[in-house]
Coordinates of C-alpha atoms (C1' of nucleotides) in Angstrom, one line a residue:
Chain A
X27 CA -112.7 84.7 82.8
X28 CA -115.0 84.6 80.0
X29 CA -118.2 82.6 80.3
X30 CA -119.8 82.3 77.0
X31 CA -123.3 83.9 77.3
X32 CA -126.2 81.6 76.5
X33 CA -129.5 83.2 75.7
X34 CA -132.7 81.8 74.5
X35 CA -136.0 82.6 72.9
X36 CA -138.8 80.3 74.1
X37 CA -142.0 80.8 72.2
X38 CA -145.1 78.9 72.9
X39 CA -146.6 77.6 69.6
X40 CA -150.1 78.6 70.4
X41 CA -150.2 81.2 67.7
X42 CA -148.3 83.0 65.0
X43 CA -145.0 84.6 65.6
X44 CA -146.1 87.9 67.0
X45 CA -144.3 91.2 66.6
X46 CA -143.7 91.3 70.3
X47 CA -142.2 87.9 70.3
X48 CA -140.1 88.7 67.3
X49 CA -138.6 91.6 69.0
X50 CA -137.8 89.6 72.2
X51 CA -136.1 87.0 70.0
X52 CA -134.2 89.8 68.3
X53 CA -132.9 91.3 71.5
X54 CA -131.7 87.9 72.7
X55 CA -130.1 87.2 69.3
X56 CA -128.5 90.6 69.2
X57 CA -127.0 90.1 72.6
X58 CA -125.7 86.6 71.8
X59 CA -124.2 87.8 68.5
X60 CA -122.7 90.8 70.1
X61 CA -120.9 88.8 72.7
X62 CA -120.0 85.7 70.7
X63 CA -122.6 83.8 72.7
X64 CA -125.0 81.0 71.9
X65 CA -128.6 81.6 70.9
X66 CA -131.0 78.8 71.8
X67 CA -134.5 78.3 70.4
X68 CA -136.7 76.3 72.7
X69 CA -140.3 75.5 71.9
X70 CA -142.6 75.6 74.9
X71 CA -145.2 73.2 73.7
X72 CA -146.4 71.6 76.9
X73 CA -149.9 72.9 76.2
X74 CA -150.5 70.1 73.7
X75 CA -154.1 71.2 73.2
X76 CA -153.2 74.6 71.9
X77 CA -149.9 73.8 70.2
X78 CA -149.5 72.4 66.8
X79 CA -146.7 71.4 64.4
X80 CA -148.0 73.9 61.8
X81 CA -147.6 76.7 64.3
X82 CA -144.1 75.6 65.2
X83 CA -143.2 75.6 61.5
X84 CA -144.7 79.1 61.2
X85 CA -142.6 80.4 64.0
X86 CA -139.4 78.8 62.7
X87 CA -140.0 80.3 59.2
X88 CA -140.8 83.7 60.7
X89 CA -137.6 83.7 62.5
X90 CA -135.6 82.5 59.5
X91 CA -137.3 85.2 57.3
X92 CA -136.2 87.8 59.8
X93 CA -132.7 86.5 59.7
X94 CA -132.7 85.4 63.3
X95 CA -130.8 82.1 63.3
X96 CA -130.3 79.8 66.3
X97 CA -127.3 77.8 67.4
X98 CA -129.2 75.2 69.2
X99 CA -132.9 74.3 68.8
X100 CA -135.2 72.7 66.3
X101 CA -133.2 71.2 63.5
X102 CA -129.9 72.1 65.2
X103 CA -128.9 69.5 67.7
X104 CA -126.9 70.7 70.6
X105 CA -125.6 69.3 73.9
X106 CA -128.6 70.5 75.8
X107 CA -131.5 69.1 73.8
X108 CA -134.1 68.1 73.2
X109 CA -135.4 71.6 72.5
X110 CA -139.1 70.8 72.7
X111 CA -140.6 70.9 76.2
X112 CA -142.9 68.1 75.3
X113 CA -139.8 65.9 75.0
X114 CA -138.4 67.0 78.3
X115 CA -141.2 65.9 80.6
X116 CA -138.9 63.6 82.5
X117 CA -136.7 66.4 83.5
X118 CA -139.6 68.2 85.2
X119 CA -140.6 65.1 87.0
X120 CA -137.1 64.7 88.4
X121 CA -137.0 68.3 89.5
X122 CA -140.3 68.0 91.2
X123 CA -139.3 64.9 93.1
X124 CA -136.2 66.7 94.2
X125 CA -138.2 69.7 95.4
X126 CA -140.7 67.5 97.2
X127 CA -137.9 65.5 98.8
X128 CA -136.2 68.6 100.0
X129 CA -139.3 70.0 101.5
X130 CA -139.6 72.8 98.9
X131 CA -142.8 71.5 97.5
X132 CA -145.9 69.6 98.6
X133 CA -148.9 67.7 97.4
X134 CA -152.1 69.5 97.0
X135 CA -155.4 67.7 96.7
X136 CA -157.6 70.7 96.6
X137 CA -159.7 70.8 93.6
X138 CA -159.3 73.6 91.0
X139 CA -163.1 74.3 90.8
X140 CA -163.4 74.8 94.5
X141 CA -160.3 76.9 94.6
X142 CA -161.6 79.0 91.8
X143 CA -164.9 79.6 93.5
X144 CA -163.2 80.7 96.7
X145 CA -160.9 83.0 94.8
X146 CA -163.7 84.6 92.9
X147 CA -165.7 85.1 96.0
X148 CA -162.8 86.8 97.6
X149 CA -162.2 89.0 94.6
X150 CA -165.8 90.0 94.5
X151 CA -165.3 91.6 97.9
X152 CA -162.1 93.3 96.5
X153 CA -160.1 91.2 98.9
X154 CA -156.9 89.5 98.1
X155 CA -156.7 85.8 97.8
X156 CA -154.0 83.3 98.3
X157 CA -153.9 79.6 98.7
X158 CA -154.5 78.8 102.3
X159 CA -152.0 75.9 102.4
X160 CA -154.7 73.6 103.5
X161 CA -152.8 70.6 102.1
X162 CA -149.5 71.7 103.6
X163 CA -151.0 71.3 107.0
X164 CA -152.6 67.9 106.4
X165 CA -151.2 65.0 108.3
X166 CA -149.2 62.4 106.5
X167 CA -152.0 59.9 107.2
X168 CA -154.6 62.1 105.7
X169 CA -152.4 62.7 102.7
X170 CA -151.8 59.0 102.2
X171 CA -155.6 58.4 102.4
X172 CA -156.3 60.9 99.8
X173 CA -153.7 59.5 97.6
X174 CA -154.9 55.9 97.9
X175 CA -158.4 57.1 97.2
X176 CA -157.1 58.2 93.8
X177 CA -157.9 61.9 94.3
X178 CA -156.0 63.9 91.7
X179 CA -153.4 66.1 93.1
X180 CA -151.1 68.9 92.0
X181 CA -147.8 69.9 93.4
X182 CA -147.3 73.3 94.9
X183 CA -144.1 75.2 95.7
X184 CA -143.8 76.1 99.3
X185 CA -142.9 79.8 99.3
X186 CA -140.5 80.4 102.2
X187 CA -140.8 83.4 104.5
X188 CA -138.6 86.4 103.8
X189 CA -137.9 88.7 100.9
X190 CA -136.7 87.9 97.4
X191 CA -134.7 90.2 95.3
X192 CA -132.9 90.1 92.0
X193 CA -131.1 92.5 89.7
X194 CA -132.8 93.4 86.5
X195 CA -130.4 94.7 83.9
X196 CA -132.9 97.2 82.6
X197 CA -134.9 98.0 85.7
X198 CA -132.3 97.7 88.5
X199 CA -132.9 96.0 91.8
X200 CA -136.3 94.5 92.4
X201 CA -137.5 93.2 95.7
X202 CA -140.7 91.7 97.0
X203 CA -142.0 90.3 100.2
X204 CA -142.5 86.6 99.8
X205 CA -145.7 87.0 101.8
X206 CA -147.2 88.4 98.6
X207 CA -146.4 85.3 96.6
X208 CA -148.9 82.5 96.5
X209 CA -147.8 78.8 96.9
X210 CA -148.0 78.4 93.1
X211 CA -148.6 75.1 91.4
X212 CA -145.5 73.7 89.7
X213 CA -146.9 70.4 88.5
X214 CA -150.5 70.0 87.4
X215 CA -152.6 67.0 88.4
X216 CA -152.2 65.6 84.9
X217 CA -148.5 65.5 85.4
X218 CA -147.6 68.5 83.1
X219 CA -145.4 71.2 84.5
X220 CA -146.5 74.8 84.7
X221 CA -144.6 77.5 83.0
X222 CA -142.8 78.6 86.2
X223 CA -141.3 75.2 86.7
X224 CA -140.5 74.3 83.1
X225 CA -138.7 77.6 82.3
X226 CA -136.6 77.4 85.3
X227 CA -135.7 73.7 84.9
X228 CA -135.0 74.2 81.2
X229 CA -133.0 77.4 81.7
X230 CA -130.9 75.6 84.3
X231 CA -130.5 72.5 82.1
X232 CA -129.6 74.6 79.1
X233 CA -127.2 76.7 81.1
X234 CA -128.9 79.9 80.2
X235 CA -126.9 82.9 81.5
X236 CA -129.2 85.7 80.4
X237 CA -132.9 85.6 80.5
X238 CA -134.2 88.4 78.2
X239 CA -138.0 88.4 78.0
X240 CA -141.1 90.6 78.0
X241 CA -142.0 92.9 80.9
X242 CA -145.0 90.7 81.6
X243 CA -142.7 88.3 83.3
X244 CA -141.1 90.8 85.7
X245 CA -143.7 90.0 88.4
X246 CA -143.1 86.3 87.9
X247 CA -139.4 86.5 88.3
X248 CA -139.4 86.3 92.1
X249 CA -141.1 82.9 91.8
X250 CA -138.4 81.8 89.4
X251 CA -135.6 83.1 91.7
X252 CA -137.1 81.1 94.5
X253 CA -137.1 78.0 92.3
X254 CA -133.5 78.5 91.4
X255 CA -132.6 78.7 95.0
X256 CA -134.6 75.6 95.9
X257 CA -133.0 73.8 93.0
X258 CA -129.6 75.0 94.2
X259 CA -128.9 76.6 90.9
X260 CA -127.4 80.1 90.4
X261 CA -130.0 82.4 88.8
X262 CA -129.2 83.9 85.4
X263 CA -129.1 87.6 84.7
X264 CA -132.5 88.9 84.0
X265 CA -133.6 91.7 81.6
X266 CA -137.2 92.5 81.2
X267 CA -137.9 94.5 78.1
X268 CA -140.9 96.8 77.6
X269 CA -144.0 95.6 75.8
X270 CA -145.2 96.7 72.4
X271 CA -148.7 98.3 72.2
X272 CA -151.1 99.6 69.6
X273 CA -151.9 103.3 69.1
X274 CA -154.5 103.0 71.9
X275 CA -151.9 101.6 74.3
X276 CA -153.5 98.3 74.4
X277 CA -151.7 95.1 73.6
X278 CA -151.4 94.6 69.9
X279 CA -154.4 92.7 68.6
X280 CA -156.4 92.1 65.5
X281 CA -158.0 95.5 66.0
X282 CA -154.7 97.1 65.3
X283 CA -154.3 95.4 62.0
X284 CA -151.3 93.3 61.3
X285 CA -149.7 91.8 64.4
X286 CA -147.8 88.8 63.1
X287 CA -144.5 88.7 61.3
X288 CA -146.1 86.7 58.5
X289 CA -148.6 89.4 57.8
X290 CA -145.8 92.0 57.5
X291 CA -144.0 89.7 55.2
X292 CA -147.1 89.4 53.0
X293 CA -147.7 93.1 52.9
X294 CA -144.3 93.5 51.4
X295 CA -142.1 94.7 54.2
X296 CA -138.4 93.8 54.1
X297 CA -137.0 91.7 56.9
X298 CA -134.1 94.2 57.3
X299 CA -136.6 97.1 57.7
X300 CA -138.8 95.2 60.2
X301 CA -135.8 94.2 62.2
X302 CA -134.4 97.7 62.2
X303 CA -137.7 99.1 63.3
X304 CA -138.3 96.5 65.9
X305 CA -134.8 97.0 67.4
X306 CA -135.5 100.6 67.9
X307 CA -138.8 99.9 69.8
X308 CA -137.4 100.0 73.3
X309 CA -133.8 100.2 72.4
X310 CA -131.5 102.9 71.3
X311 CA -127.9 102.8 70.3
X312 CA -127.5 106.1 72.2
X313 CA -126.6 108.1 69.2
X314 CA -128.8 109.9 66.7
X315 CA -128.7 106.9 64.4
X316 CA -131.7 105.1 63.1
X317 CA -130.9 103.5 59.8
X318 CA -129.0 100.5 61.0
X319 CA -127.7 97.4 59.2
X320 CA -127.8 94.1 61.0
X321 CA -124.0 94.4 61.7
X322 CA -124.4 97.9 63.1
X323 CA -127.1 96.7 65.4
X324 CA -125.0 93.7 66.6
X325 CA -122.1 96.0 67.2
X326 CA -124.1 98.6 69.1
X327 CA -126.4 96.4 71.1
X328 CA -126.4 96.6 74.9
X329 CA -129.1 95.6 77.4
X330 CA -128.4 98.8 79.2
X331 CA -129.6 100.7 76.2
X332 CA -133.0 99.2 76.5
X333 CA -135.5 101.7 77.9
X334 CA -138.2 101.2 80.5
X335 CA -141.5 102.4 79.1
X336 CA -143.8 100.4 76.8
X337 CA -143.6 101.4 73.2
X338 CA -146.4 102.1 70.7
X339 CA -146.1 100.4 67.3
X340 CA -146.3 103.1 64.7
X341 CA -146.7 101.6 61.2
X342 CA -146.0 105.0 59.6
X343 CA -142.5 104.8 60.9
X344 CA -142.2 101.2 59.8
X345 CA -143.2 102.5 56.3
X346 CA -140.4 105.0 56.4
X347 CA -137.9 102.4 57.4
X348 CA -139.1 100.1 54.6
X349 CA -138.8 102.8 52.0
X350 CA -135.3 103.6 53.1
X351 CA -134.3 100.0 53.1
X352 CA -135.8 99.4 49.6
X353 CA -133.7 102.2 48.3
X354 CA -130.6 100.4 49.7
X355 CA -131.4 97.3 47.6
X356 CA -129.9 96.7 44.2
X357 CA -132.5 96.3 41.4
X358 CA -131.5 92.7 41.0
X359 CA -132.3 92.0 44.6
X360 CA -135.7 93.6 44.2
X361 CA -136.5 91.6 41.1
X362 CA -135.9 88.4 43.0
X363 CA -138.1 89.6 45.8
X364 CA -141.0 90.7 43.6
X365 CA -140.9 87.8 41.1
X366 CA -143.6 85.9 43.0
X367 CA -145.8 89.0 43.0
X368 CA -145.3 89.5 39.3
X369 CA -146.1 85.9 38.7
X370 CA -149.3 86.3 40.7
X371 CA -150.3 89.3 38.5
X372 CA -149.3 87.4 35.4
X373 CA -146.8 90.0 34.6
X374 CA -143.7 87.8 34.9
X375 CA -141.9 86.6 31.8
X376 CA -139.2 84.0 31.6
X377 CA -136.7 86.4 30.0
X378 CA -136.6 88.3 33.2
X379 CA -135.1 85.4 35.1
X380 CA -131.7 85.3 33.3
X381 CA -129.1 87.9 32.5
X382 CA -130.0 89.7 29.3
X383 CA -131.7 92.7 27.8
X384 CA -135.1 92.0 29.3
X385 CA -133.8 91.7 32.8
X386 CA -131.7 94.8 32.4
X387 CA -134.8 96.6 31.1
X388 CA -136.8 95.4 34.1
X389 CA -134.0 96.6 36.4
X390 CA -134.1 100.0 34.8
X391 CA -137.8 100.2 35.6
X392 CA -137.2 99.1 39.2
X393 CA -134.6 101.8 39.6
X394 CA -137.1 104.4 38.3
X395 CA -139.6 103.3 40.9
X396 CA -137.3 102.6 43.8
X397 CA -137.6 106.0 45.5
X398 CA -141.4 105.9 45.2
X399 CA -142.1 102.5 46.7
X400 CA -142.8 102.0 50.4
X401 CA -143.7 98.3 50.2
X402 CA -142.9 95.6 47.6
X403 CA -146.3 95.5 45.9
X404 CA -145.9 99.1 45.0
X405 CA -143.5 97.9 42.3
X406 CA -146.3 95.9 40.8
X407 CA -148.7 98.7 40.9
X408 CA -146.4 101.4 39.6
X409 CA -144.7 99.0 37.2
X410 CA -147.8 97.6 35.6
X411 CA -148.0 100.2 32.8
X412 CA -144.6 99.2 31.6
X413 CA -145.5 95.5 31.5
X414 CA -148.9 95.3 30.1
X415 CA -150.0 95.8 26.5
X416 CA -152.5 98.5 26.9
X417 CA -153.8 100.7 29.6
X418 CA -157.2 102.0 30.6
X419 CA -157.8 105.6 31.6
X420 CA -159.0 106.4 35.0
X421 CA -162.0 108.7 34.9
X422 CA -160.2 111.1 37.2
X423 CA -157.3 111.3 34.8
X424 CA -159.6 111.9 31.8
X425 CA -161.3 114.7 33.5
X426 CA -158.2 116.4 34.7
X427 CA -155.9 116.0 31.8
X428 CA -157.7 115.1 28.6
X429 CA -160.5 117.6 28.3
X430 CA -158.4 120.0 26.2
X431 CA -159.5 121.6 23.0
X432 CA -157.5 120.4 20.0
X433 CA -155.6 117.8 22.1
X434 CA -156.0 115.1 19.6
X435 CA -154.1 117.1 17.0
X436 CA -151.3 117.9 19.4
X437 CA -151.0 114.3 20.4
X438 CA -150.9 113.2 16.7
X439 CA -148.1 115.6 16.1
X440 CA -146.2 114.3 19.0
X441 CA -146.8 110.8 17.9
X442 CA -145.5 111.5 14.5
X443 CA -142.4 113.2 15.8
X444 CA -141.7 110.3 18.2
X445 CA -142.2 107.8 15.4
X446 CA -139.7 109.7 13.4
X447 CA -137.0 109.5 16.0
X448 CA -134.2 107.1 15.3
X449 CA -134.3 104.1 17.7
X450 CA -131.0 105.1 19.2
X451 CA -132.2 108.7 19.7
X452 CA -135.2 107.6 21.7
X453 CA -133.8 108.8 25.0
X454 CA -135.3 111.0 27.6
X455 CA -133.5 114.2 26.7
X456 CA -134.4 113.9 23.0
X457 CA -137.9 113.0 23.9
X458 CA -138.2 116.1 26.1
X459 CA -136.7 118.4 23.4
X460 CA -139.1 117.1 20.8
X461 CA -142.1 117.4 23.0
X462 CA -141.3 120.9 24.1
X463 CA -140.6 122.2 20.6
X464 CA -144.0 120.8 19.5
X465 CA -145.7 122.5 22.3
X466 CA -143.9 125.7 21.4
X467 CA -144.7 125.6 17.8
X468 CA -148.4 125.1 18.7
X469 CA -148.4 127.7 21.3
X470 CA -149.5 125.4 24.1
X471 CA -147.9 124.8 27.4
X472 CA -145.6 121.8 27.5
X473 CA -147.4 120.7 30.6
X474 CA -150.6 120.1 28.7
X475 CA -148.9 117.7 26.4
X476 CA -146.8 116.1 29.2
X477 CA -149.8 115.4 31.3
X478 CA -151.9 114.1 28.4
X479 CA -149.0 111.8 27.4
X480 CA -148.7 110.6 31.0
X481 CA -152.3 109.6 30.9
X482 CA -151.8 107.9 27.5
X483 CA -148.9 105.9 28.9
X484 CA -150.2 105.0 32.3
X485 CA -153.9 105.8 32.4
X486 CA -153.3 107.8 35.5
X487 CA -152.1 111.2 36.6
X488 CA -149.1 110.1 38.5
X489 CA -146.0 108.3 37.4
X490 CA -142.3 108.7 37.4
X491 CA -140.6 111.4 35.4
X492 CA -142.4 111.2 32.0
X493 CA -139.4 111.2 29.6
X494 CA -137.4 108.6 31.5
X495 CA -140.6 106.5 31.5
X496 CA -141.3 106.9 27.8
X497 CA -137.7 106.1 27.0
X498 CA -138.1 102.8 28.9
X499 CA -141.5 102.1 27.3
X500 CA -139.8 102.2 23.9
X501 CA -140.9 103.7 20.6
X502 CA -143.4 101.0 19.6
X503 CA -145.3 101.0 22.8
X504 CA -145.2 104.8 23.0
X505 CA -146.6 105.5 19.6
X506 CA -149.3 102.9 19.9
X507 CA -150.4 104.3 23.2
X508 CA -150.4 107.8 21.7
X509 CA -152.5 106.5 18.8
X510 CA -154.9 104.9 21.3
X511 CA -155.3 108.2 23.0
X512 CA -156.1 109.9 19.7
X513 CA -158.7 107.3 19.0
X514 CA -160.1 107.8 22.5
X515 CA -160.3 111.5 22.0
X516 CA -162.0 111.1 18.6
X517 CA -164.8 109.2 20.3
X518 CA -165.4 111.9 22.9
X519 CA -168.2 114.5 22.3
X520 CA -166.7 117.8 21.1
X521 CA -165.7 120.0 24.0
X522 CA -167.3 123.1 22.5
X523 CA -170.7 121.5 22.6
X524 CA -170.5 121.2 26.3
X525 CA -170.3 124.9 26.9
Chain B
rG26 C1' -158.0 94.9 96.3
rG27 C1' -152.5 93.3 96.8
rC28 C1' -147.6 93.4 94.6
rG29 C1' -144.2 95.1 90.9
rG30 C1' -143.0 98.4 87.0
rU31 C1' -143.1 102.9 83.8
rA32 C1' -143.7 108.3 83.0
rU33 C1' -139.4 113.7 77.8
rC34 C1' -142.9 116.5 71.3
rG35 C1' -148.9 112.7 68.4
rU36 C1' -145.3 108.4 67.9
rC37 C1' -140.0 106.1 68.6
rU38 C1' -136.3 108.1 71.5
rA39 C1' -131.3 111.0 73.3
rG40 C1' -129.9 113.4 77.5
rG41 C1' -129.7 113.9 82.7
rG42 C1' -128.2 118.9 88.9
rG43 C1' -126.7 124.8 85.2
rU44 C1' -128.4 122.4 77.6
rC45 C1' -131.5 127.4 73.1
rA46 C1' -134.0 119.9 76.3
rG47 C1' -131.1 117.0 70.8
rG48 C1' -132.5 113.4 66.7
rA49 C1' -136.1 110.5 63.9
rU50 C1' -141.0 110.0 62.2
rU51 C1' -145.8 112.2 61.4
rC52 C1' -148.0 116.9 60.1
rG53 C1' -147.5 122.0 57.8
rU54 C1' -144.9 125.5 54.5
rG55 C1' -141.3 126.7 50.7
rG56 C1' -137.6 125.1 47.0
rU57 C1' -136.2 121.6 42.9
rU58 C1' -140.0 120.0 38.9
rC59 C1' -143.9 117.5 33.9
rU60 C1' -147.5 114.8 38.1
rC61 C1' -146.2 111.7 42.3
rA62 C1' -142.4 110.0 45.3
rG63 C1' -137.6 111.5 46.6
rC64 C1' -134.2 115.2 47.9
rC65 C1' -133.1 120.2 50.3
rA66 C1' -134.7 124.1 53.6
rC67 C1' -137.8 126.0 57.3
rG68 C1' -141.7 125.4 60.8
rC69 C1' -145.4 123.4 64.6
rG70 C1' -144.6 120.3 68.7
rA71 C1' -142.4 117.5 75.1
rC72 C1' -139.6 116.9 80.5
rC73 C1' -147.4 114.0 84.4
rG74 C1' -148.8 116.9 89.1
rG75 C1' -147.4 118.5 94.1
rG76 C1' -143.9 118.8 97.8
rG77 C1' -138.9 118.5 99.4
rU78 C1' -133.0 118.5 98.8
rU79 C1' -130.1 122.4 96.4
rC80 C1' -127.5 128.7 94.8
rG81 C1' -130.0 126.0 90.9
rA82 C1' -134.3 120.2 89.6
rA83 C1' -136.7 117.9 83.6
rU84 C1' -132.6 115.3 86.1
rC85 C1' -132.0 113.2 93.1
rC86 C1' -135.8 111.9 97.2
rC87 C1' -141.0 111.5 98.9
rC88 C1' -146.2 111.6 97.9
rG89 C1' -150.0 111.7 94.4
rU90 C1' -152.0 110.6 89.5
rA91 C1' -152.1 108.0 85.1
rC92 C1' -150.8 103.9 82.4
rC93 C1' -148.9 98.8 82.0
rG94 C1' -148.0 94.0 84.0
rC95 C1' -148.6 90.0 87.6
rU96 C1' -152.0 88.2 91.1
rA97 C1' -154.6 80.6 87.0
rC98 C1' -153.7 73.3 87.7
rC99 C1' -152.2 80.0 80.6
rA100 C1' -147.5 81.0 78.8

RNA sequence: GGCGGUAUCGUCUAGGGGUCAGGAUUCGUGGUUCUCAGCCACGCGACCGGGGUUCGAAUCCCCGUACCGCUACCA
């Protein structure tokens, strides 16, 4: 007996795809992929005021970027569509009629403002508040009168007496006394369903077998179970996963910096790294493994491996994952990813696009920088000296590495020696040998010349290994930058005069 | 206030009646070295508190505490 699992992610397009939502989607997707199931994407857009097409598009592209694909949903027709709640209003209507007819729900003419007042008054006294079922007890005649008078009405679910329990795959058995559950509204007076009704109706219609969602819904689940029972539908398996917080253990918000998938994309994080990091927030494969490929995650994923406590989003750790995943990429893949950034910085050249010496050269630079980059834009920053015509010296670098008596002479000697090197001997080991022998013959430390040359080449005090870098810069660029340094030094006031 | 949930290094976590409580990250130190990153080595660092049960509790039970969530005609 193998029922194909059907899972879903049901975002509400009232904002960007959030990190928390992305992880929920990921867990659903992982489970579906692990068990050969179906992953459904459903858009919960009944709140037409706050929803928009742009936001829907943003969510879809965020998921695509993360590599989370769906088997049914927007753009992918399936047997259980439509996949936008705004197009399923009729289904809710039918369900409500059924619930009213079977005595599981009733009309409520109480006005929201008045209810709100009473609730707030009760809360001010630290007392609990629940709907008093005033409308449940009205006579048929009174109800008919109110209705014909055109008073707007909502429809409430009549919570039965008793206890409601369900098994949560990550939390175990959960049970509540129905007396603690309010007769919640399932259909608003404007005819729109509330969340509780629409999720259940849709999950039933879409034959969802596993509901994996955020822990903020744990407390709502008894209501949903009651709805399943009233609708005569078997409830799915539930799994409530811990929430993600900022360092202050508050829900992730603007104060914590980036919170949406799009922001991380723009900051230069890799989807594989973000997915890897997110998967491990609240889930563990149960071994001491952290660097996981998508396939490895699919293979290892279980709902039982999801832990209970809320998790803090630690961007430092994301950085680590990103560095590691960058190292896994081929230079060519990185070039493709940073092309837009290079274009933005006006550093891109057409020759890089096609196979050839230029692209190979760029790839060599990338390989030199790979272990140093934590996010994609780092390649632009560290790679800039290779790609521009001339560099400017940072004051710090000048102060630290260029204030050396006689430096201009040493640099000139180096420049001449480098200029004299045959083109095919312009390699890192020759470059190093030449530099060291010049330093020796002039009785200065090689470091002095190395550091000064680094400033000449990059304008800064940090860079990849000098000689590999110079090799890639090439003879022409190298000698001209050394020459520029000599000129710069010549324009400086003599060092002796300072003392 | 009511109801539900959670609690292991700063952070993410493994484990789970007898372990030196493991890994990762961060941080610190040393090594490699021309700087930085990387890499290697080492180090700092945790079972919320109190009661039980037990020969033995971080692990099971109860209570407390803290935190989180729900308590809307939001989702």
